[in-house]
PDB file of C-alpha atoms in Angstrom:
ATOM      1  CA  HIS A  11     -63.642  38.801-258.996  1.00  0.00           C
ATOM      2  CA  PHE A  12     -67.185  39.726-259.937  1.00  0.00           C
ATOM      3  CA  PHE A  13     -68.729  38.803-263.285  1.00  0.00           C
ATOM      4  CA  VAL A  14     -72.158  39.054-264.895  1.00  0.00           C
ATOM      5  CA  GLU A  15     -73.713  36.576-267.356  1.00  0.00           C
ATOM      6  CA  GLU A  16     -76.912  37.128-269.370  1.00  0.00           C
ATOM      7  CA  ILE A  17     -78.278  39.931-267.184  1.00  0.00           C
ATOM      8  CA  HIS A  18     -77.724  43.602-266.498  1.00  0.00           C
ATOM      9  CA  PHE A  19     -76.486  43.851-262.924  1.00  0.00           C
ATOM     10  CA  LYS A  20     -73.943  45.949-261.093  1.00  0.00           C
ATOM     11  CA  LEU A  21     -72.853  44.825-257.661  1.00  0.00           C
ATOM     12  CA  PRO A  22     -73.228  47.705-255.212  1.00  0.00           C
ATOM     13  CA  SER A  23     -69.940  48.422-253.400  1.00  0.00           C
ATOM     14  CA  PRO A  24     -67.730  45.696-254.888  1.00  0.00           C
ATOM     15  CA  GLN A  25     -64.719  46.859-252.828  1.00  0.00           C
ATOM     16  CA  LYS A  26     -66.715  46.605-249.584  1.00  0.00           C
ATOM     17  CA  THR A  27     -68.027  43.197-250.573  1.00  0.00           C
ATOM     18  CA  SER A  28     -64.532  41.977-251.431  1.00  0.00           C
ATOM     19  CA  SER A  29     -63.132  43.233-248.131  1.00  0.00           C
ATOM     20  CA  TRP A  30     -66.005  41.633-246.190  1.00  0.00           C
ATOM     21  CA  VAL A  31     -65.525  38.266-247.905  1.00  0.00           C
ATOM     22  CA  LYS A  32     -61.765  38.393-247.244  1.00  0.00           C
ATOM     23  CA  LYS A  33     -62.383  39.096-243.538  1.00  0.00           C
ATOM     24  CA  ALA A  34     -64.853  36.201-243.297  1.00  0.00           C
ATOM     25  CA  ILE A  35     -62.354  33.821-244.890  1.00  0.00           C
ATOM     26  CA  ALA A  36     -59.559  35.014-242.594  1.00  0.00           C
ATOM     27  CA  SER A  37     -61.880  34.611-239.564  1.00  0.00           C
ATOM     28  CA  GLU A  38     -62.237  30.953-240.474  1.00  0.00           C
ATOM     29  CA  ASN A  39     -58.425  30.578-240.591  1.00  0.00           C
ATOM     30  CA  LYS A  40     -58.413  30.084-244.343  1.00  0.00           C
ATOM     31  CA  GLU A  41     -56.496  31.819-247.104  1.00  0.00           C
ATOM     32  CA  LEU A  42     -58.093  33.391-250.163  1.00  0.00           C
ATOM     33  CA  GLY A  43     -56.946  32.187-253.558  1.00  0.00           C
ATOM     34  CA  GLU A  44     -58.965  32.933-256.691  1.00  0.00           C
ATOM     35  CA  LEU A  45     -62.659  33.411-256.004  1.00  0.00           C
ATOM     36  CA  ASN A  46     -65.152  34.283-258.734  1.00  0.00           C
ATOM     37  CA  PHE A  47     -68.725  35.414-258.232  1.00  0.00           C
ATOM     38  CA  ILE A  48     -70.855  35.108-261.351  1.00  0.00           C
ATOM     39  CA  PHE A  49     -74.191  36.923-261.173  1.00  0.00           C
ATOM     40  CA  CYS A  50     -76.675  35.525-263.666  1.00  0.00           C
ATOM     41  CA  SER A  51     -80.297  34.809-264.565  1.00  0.00           C
ATOM     42  CA  ASP A  52     -82.478  31.952-263.332  1.00  0.00           C
ATOM     43  CA  GLU A  53     -82.218  30.288-266.730  1.00  0.00           C
ATOM     44  CA  TYR A  54     -78.421  30.514-266.833  1.00  0.00           C
ATOM     45  CA  LEU A  55     -78.064  29.023-263.350  1.00  0.00           C
ATOM     46  CA  HIS A  56     -80.638  26.335-264.128  1.00  0.00           C
ATOM     47  CA  ARG A  57     -78.492  25.235-267.081  1.00  0.00           C
ATOM     48  CA  ILE A  58     -75.376  25.137-264.852  1.00  0.00           C
ATOM     49  CA  ASN A  59     -77.277  23.208-262.171  1.00  0.00           C
ATOM     50  CA  HIS A  60     -78.566  20.681-264.710  1.00  0.00           C
ATOM     51  CA  GLN A  61     -75.364  20.322-266.742  1.00  0.00           C
ATOM     52  CA  PHE A  62     -72.871  19.947-263.909  1.00  0.00           C
ATOM     53  CA  LEU A  63     -74.922  18.675-260.966  1.00  0.00           C
ATOM     54  CA  ASN A  64     -77.743  16.862-262.799  1.00  0.00           C
ATOM     55  CA  HIS A  65     -80.313  18.842-260.775  1.00  0.00           C
ATOM     56  CA  ASN A  66     -83.342  19.952-262.742  1.00  0.00           C
ATOM     57  CA  THR A  67     -84.319  22.689-260.296  1.00  0.00           C
ATOM     58  CA  PHE A  68     -84.049  26.433-259.947  1.00  0.00           C
ATOM     59  CA  THR A  69     -81.813  27.634-257.139  1.00  0.00           C
ATOM     60  CA  ASP A  70     -80.300  30.877-255.910  1.00  0.00           C
ATOM     61  CA  ILE A  71     -76.712  29.617-255.799  1.00  0.00           C
ATOM     62  CA  VAL A  72     -74.385  26.940-257.130  1.00  0.00           C
ATOM     63  CA  THR A  73     -70.865  26.741-255.714  1.00  0.00           C
ATOM     64  CA  PHE A  74     -67.907  24.968-257.300  1.00  0.00           C
ATOM     65  CA  ASP A  75     -64.877  24.354-255.108  1.00  0.00           C
ATOM     66  CA  ASN A  76     -61.684  24.627-257.158  1.00  0.00           C
ATOM     67  CA  SER A  77     -59.195  24.485-254.289  1.00  0.00           C
ATOM     68  CA  GLU A  78     -56.501  21.865-254.193  1.00  0.00           C
ATOM     69  CA  GLN A  79     -55.335  22.648-250.650  1.00  0.00           C
ATOM     70  CA  PRO A  80     -57.646  22.496-247.610  1.00  0.00           C
ATOM     71  CA  GLU A  81     -56.615  25.892-246.236  1.00  0.00           C
ATOM     72  CA  LEU A  82     -56.949  27.690-249.586  1.00  0.00           C
ATOM     73  CA  ILE A  83     -60.340  29.029-250.693  1.00  0.00           C
ATOM     74  CA  GLU A  84     -60.760  28.976-254.462  1.00  0.00           C
ATOM     75  CA  GLY A  85     -63.910  28.550-256.461  1.00  0.00           C
ATOM     76  CA  ASP A  86     -66.718  29.815-258.620  1.00  0.00           C
ATOM     77  CA  ILE A  87     -69.971  30.955-257.033  1.00  0.00           C
ATOM     78  CA  PHE A  88     -72.911  31.371-259.417  1.00  0.00           C
ATOM     79  CA  ILE A  89     -75.768  33.487-258.063  1.00  0.00           C
ATOM     80  CA  SER A  90     -79.166  33.941-259.692  1.00  0.00           C
ATOM     81  CA  ILE A  91     -80.157  37.581-259.278  1.00  0.00           C
ATOM     82  CA  ASP A  92     -83.724  36.644-260.328  1.00  0.00           C
ATOM     83  CA  ARG A  93     -83.947  34.166-257.441  1.00  0.00           C
ATOM     84  CA  VAL A  94     -82.339  36.599-254.966  1.00  0.00           C
ATOM     85  CA  LYS A  95     -84.966  39.212-255.901  1.00  0.00           C
ATOM     86  CA  GLU A  96     -87.809  36.707-255.475  1.00  0.00           C
ATOM     87  CA  ASN A  97     -86.447  35.432-252.166  1.00  0.00           C
ATOM     88  CA  SER A  98     -85.952  38.934-250.810  1.00  0.00           C
ATOM     89  CA  VAL A  99     -89.679  39.543-251.352  1.00  0.00           C
ATOM     90  CA  ALA A 100     -90.739  36.123-250.040  1.00  0.00           C
ATOM     91  CA  PHE A 101     -88.592  36.450-246.901  1.00  0.00           C
ATOM     92  CA  GLN A 102     -89.183  40.216-246.583  1.00  0.00           C
ATOM     93  CA  SER A 103     -85.453  40.658-246.125  1.00  0.00           C
ATOM     94  CA  GLY A 104     -84.625  43.324-248.682  1.00  0.00           C
ATOM     95  CA  PHE A 105     -82.547  42.722-251.801  1.00  0.00           C
ATOM     96  CA  ALA A 106     -79.171  43.830-250.384  1.00  0.00           C
ATOM     97  CA  LYS A 107     -79.445  41.634-247.299  1.00  0.00           C
ATOM     98  CA  GLU A 108     -80.582  38.610-249.316  1.00  0.00           C
ATOM     99  CA  LEU A 109     -77.763  39.104-251.819  1.00  0.00           C
ATOM    100  CA  ASN A 110     -75.199  39.330-249.017  1.00  0.00           C
ATOM    101  CA  ARG A 111     -76.654  36.223-247.378  1.00  0.00           C
ATOM    102  CA  VAL A 112     -76.282  34.249-250.604  1.00  0.00           C
ATOM    103  CA  ILE A 113     -72.745  35.562-251.149  1.00  0.00           C
ATOM    104  CA  ILE A 114     -71.604  34.510-247.680  1.00  0.00           C
ATOM    105  CA  HIS A 115     -73.508  31.222-247.995  1.00  0.00           C
ATOM    106  CA  GLY A 116     -71.386  30.307-251.008  1.00  0.00           C
ATOM    107  CA  VAL A 117     -68.206  31.325-249.218  1.00  0.00           C
ATOM    108  CA  LEU A 118     -69.169  29.195-246.207  1.00  0.00           C
ATOM    109  CA  HIS A 119     -69.637  26.180-248.503  1.00  0.00           C
ATOM    110  CA  LEU A 120     -66.100  26.708-249.835  1.00  0.00           C
ATOM    111  CA  ILE A 121     -64.801  26.963-246.278  1.00  0.00           C
ATOM    112  CA  GLY A 122     -66.317  23.557-245.583  1.00  0.00           C
ATOM    113  CA  TYR A 123     -69.758  24.123-244.102  1.00  0.00           C
ATOM    114  CA  SER A 124     -72.642  22.021-245.384  1.00  0.00           C
ATOM    115  CA  ASP A 125     -76.404  22.440-245.226  1.00  0.00           C
ATOM    116  CA  LYS A 126     -77.632  18.908-245.940  1.00  0.00           C
ATOM    117  CA  SER A 127     -78.991  18.083-242.478  1.00  0.00           C
ATOM    118  CA  VAL A 128     -81.160  20.118-240.109  1.00  0.00           C
ATOM    119  CA  SER A 129     -78.258  20.663-237.706  1.00  0.00           C
ATOM    120  CA  GLN A 130     -75.925  21.663-240.555  1.00  0.00           C
ATOM    121  CA  ARG A 131     -78.520  24.136-241.887  1.00  0.00           C
ATOM    122  CA  SER A 132     -78.832  25.599-238.400  1.00  0.00           C
ATOM    123  CA  GLU A 133     -75.046  26.020-238.113  1.00  0.00           C
ATOM    124  CA  MET A 134     -74.894  27.533-241.623  1.00  0.00           C
ATOM    125  CA  ARG A 135     -77.643  30.038-240.756  1.00  0.00           C
ATOM    126  CA  ARG A 136     -75.860  30.966-237.517  1.00  0.00           C
ATOM    127  CA  LYS A 137     -72.625  31.606-239.435  1.00  0.00           C
ATOM    128  CA  GLU A 138     -74.473  33.599-242.117  1.00  0.00           C
ATOM    129  CA  ASP A 139     -76.098  35.769-239.464  1.00  0.00           C
ATOM    130  CA  ALA A 140     -72.771  36.315-237.700  1.00  0.00           C
ATOM    131  CA  TYR A 141     -71.031  37.444-240.889  1.00  0.00           C
ATOM    132  CA  LEU A 142     -74.016  39.524-242.022  1.00  0.00           C
ATOM    133  CA  SER A 143     -73.779  41.427-238.729  1.00  0.00           C
ATOM    134  CA  LEU A 144     -70.166  42.318-239.622  1.00  0.00           C
ATOM    135  CA  ARG A 145     -71.096  43.658-243.089  1.00  0.00           C
ATOM    136  CA  LYS A 146     -70.547  47.408-243.041  1.00  0.00           C
TER     137      LYS A 146
END
């Protein structure tokens, strides 16, 4: 499911995005339950980050895992469209590619990948790149 909070944003090709996310989850031998993407402003996500994680920083994504079974992917993925726009300029990646990277990044967290250490970040980036290459 795709939702918008406090901004005007329309996800391009929601059906394609949904299909792509489902394929990524299936590729990791997981099953999709209820997955919500909430596109929002920097301020909205900052409040979420502070309230629930006690982080007083701006970020592009916050992921909440709601699954009760290890093989089932369920959660809420909050994405700051403001931050995605800024990062797409900073990384010269283009908005669509940066948005897709953040979307799959959140999904990979729900699957079980972490990005706390250098090696974990490297593995996460490799997985992101692999799934981005499959995005049609």
